[in-house]
Amino acid sequence: MFIGIISNLPKSLFNLFNLIINKNLSYIKLLLMFFLIIFTIYFIIFVELAERKILVIYPSKGYRNIKYFFSSYNTFLPFKVNMSGIIPSIFTSSIMLIPSVILI
């Protein structure tokens, strides 16, 4: 998937520069597109690193002056929000290709 994106990058940049030179794309739209790309990358990283911490309490028993005492210690069990990694993006790219396959 990465190679597919990178292989189309020079052509896309060339088309973008042609749009700018021919005045078909304003600088405001270009700036808006740039911020949208940055926000999308930020959001993807945010979701990929997100985790939910589940509180786990472990009991322990000890002795103090011949009497039992019970105490506990707390820890967290981290669960990733997106446990499947990049699998959703692979399925998304496959689903997005379905209309082009049907039209061909």
Short mmCIF file of C-alpha atoms in Angstrom, two decimals:
data_model
loop_
_atom_site.label_atom_id
_atom_site.label_comp_id
_atom_site.label_asym_id
_atom_site.label_seq_id
_atom_site.Cartn_x
_atom_site.Cartn_y
_atom_site.Cartn_z
CA MET A 1 0.00 0.00 0.00
CA PHE A 2 2.85 2.35 0.85
CA ILE A 3 4.56 1.71 -2.49
CA GLY A 4 1.29 2.44 -4.31
CA ILE A 5 0.97 5.81 -2.58
CA ILE A 6 4.61 6.73 -3.10
CA SER A 7 4.57 5.71 -6.78
CA ASN A 8 1.68 8.15 -7.47
CA LEU A 9 3.23 11.00 -5.47
CA PRO A 10 5.38 12.57 -8.26
CA LYS A 11 2.45 12.60 -10.70
CA SER A 12 0.16 14.11 -8.07
CA LEU A 13 2.67 16.83 -7.18
CA PHE A 14 3.20 17.62 -10.87
CA ASN A 15 -0.57 17.97 -11.37
CA LEU A 16 -0.82 20.15 -8.25
CA PHE A 17 1.91 22.50 -9.49
CA ASN A 18 0.23 22.69 -12.90
CA LEU A 19 -3.04 23.68 -11.23
CA ILE A 20 -1.26 26.41 -9.26
CA ILE A 21 0.64 27.74 -12.28
CA ASN A 22 -2.49 27.79 -14.47
CA LYS A 23 -4.39 29.65 -11.71
CA ASN A 24 -7.00 26.86 -11.45
CA LEU A 25 -6.25 26.41 -7.75
CA SER A 26 -6.15 29.39 -5.41
CA TYR A 27 -3.69 29.73 -2.56
CA ILE A 28 -6.54 29.61 -0.04
CA LYS A 29 -7.67 26.23 -1.34
CA LEU A 30 -4.07 25.03 -1.33
CA LEU A 31 -3.63 26.15 2.27
CA LEU A 32 -6.91 24.54 3.26
CA MET A 33 -5.85 21.28 1.58
CA PHE A 34 -2.50 21.40 3.40
CA PHE A 35 -4.19 21.85 6.81
CA LEU A 36 -6.67 19.08 6.01
CA ILE A 37 -3.80 16.70 5.22
CA ILE A 38 -1.97 17.65 8.44
CA PHE A 39 -5.17 17.24 10.49
CA THR A 40 -5.86 13.82 8.92
CA ILE A 41 -2.35 12.60 9.73
CA TYR A 42 -2.67 13.92 13.30
CA PHE A 43 -6.06 12.21 13.75
CA ILE A 44 -4.74 8.88 12.43
CA ILE A 45 -1.79 9.00 14.85
CA PHE A 46 -4.10 9.98 17.71
CA VAL A 47 -6.42 7.01 17.12
CA GLU A 48 -3.54 4.61 16.57
CA LEU A 49 -1.90 5.53 19.89
CA ALA A 50 -5.13 5.78 21.90
CA GLU A 51 -5.62 3.28 24.71
CA ARG A 52 -8.15 2.65 27.43
CA LYS A 53 -6.75 1.94 30.88
CA ILE A 54 -8.75 -0.64 32.84
CA LEU A 55 -8.19 -0.58 36.60
CA VAL A 56 -7.10 -3.94 38.06
CA ILE A 57 -6.93 -4.41 41.83
CA TYR A 58 -4.77 -7.25 43.13
CA PRO A 59 -5.42 -8.31 46.72
CA SER A 60 -2.56 -9.34 48.97
CA LYS A 61 -2.46 -10.85 52.43
CA GLY A 62 0.22 -10.28 55.00
CA TYR A 63 1.04 -10.66 58.68
CA ARG A 64 1.40 -7.84 61.13
CA ASN A 65 1.92 -8.61 64.85
CA ILE A 66 0.30 -12.06 64.55
CA LYS A 67 -2.86 -10.57 62.98
CA TYR A 68 -3.77 -10.89 59.36
CA PHE A 69 -4.12 -7.77 57.35
CA PHE A 70 -5.40 -7.42 53.84
CA SER A 71 -4.22 -4.83 51.44
CA SER A 72 -4.33 -4.35 47.74
CA TYR A 73 -2.36 -2.68 45.06
CA ASN A 74 -3.69 -1.14 41.91
CA THR A 75 -2.42 -1.32 38.39
CA PHE A 76 -3.80 -0.67 34.94
CA LEU A 77 -4.40 -3.01 32.05
CA PRO A 78 -3.99 -1.05 28.81
CA PHE A 79 -6.32 -1.85 25.90
CA LYS A 80 -5.65 -0.27 22.54
CA VAL A 81 -8.64 1.42 20.95
CA ASN A 82 -7.59 0.16 17.52
CA MET A 83 -6.30 -3.33 18.28
CA SER A 84 -6.38 -4.46 14.67
CA GLY A 85 -3.60 -2.13 13.50
CA ILE A 86 -3.67 -1.39 9.78
CA ILE A 87 -6.26 -4.01 8.83
CA PRO A 88 -9.14 -1.45 8.69
CA SER A 89 -7.19 0.68 6.22
CA ILE A 90 -6.55 -2.33 4.00
CA PHE A 91 -10.24 -3.21 3.95
CA THR A 92 -11.15 0.43 3.35
CA SER A 93 -8.89 0.67 0.32
CA SER A 94 -10.37 -2.58 -1.01
CA ILE A 95 -13.93 -1.32 -0.54
CA MET A 96 -13.09 2.00 -2.21
CA LEU A 97 -11.81 0.13 -5.29
CA ILE A 98 -15.10 -1.77 -5.78
CA PRO A 99 -16.82 0.98 -7.87
CA SER A 100 -13.88 1.26 -10.25
CA VAL A 101 -13.80 -2.53 -10.68
CA ILE A 102 -17.54 -2.58 -11.41
CA LEU A 103 -17.27 0.24 -13.96
CA ILE A 104 -14.43 -1.43 -15.83
#
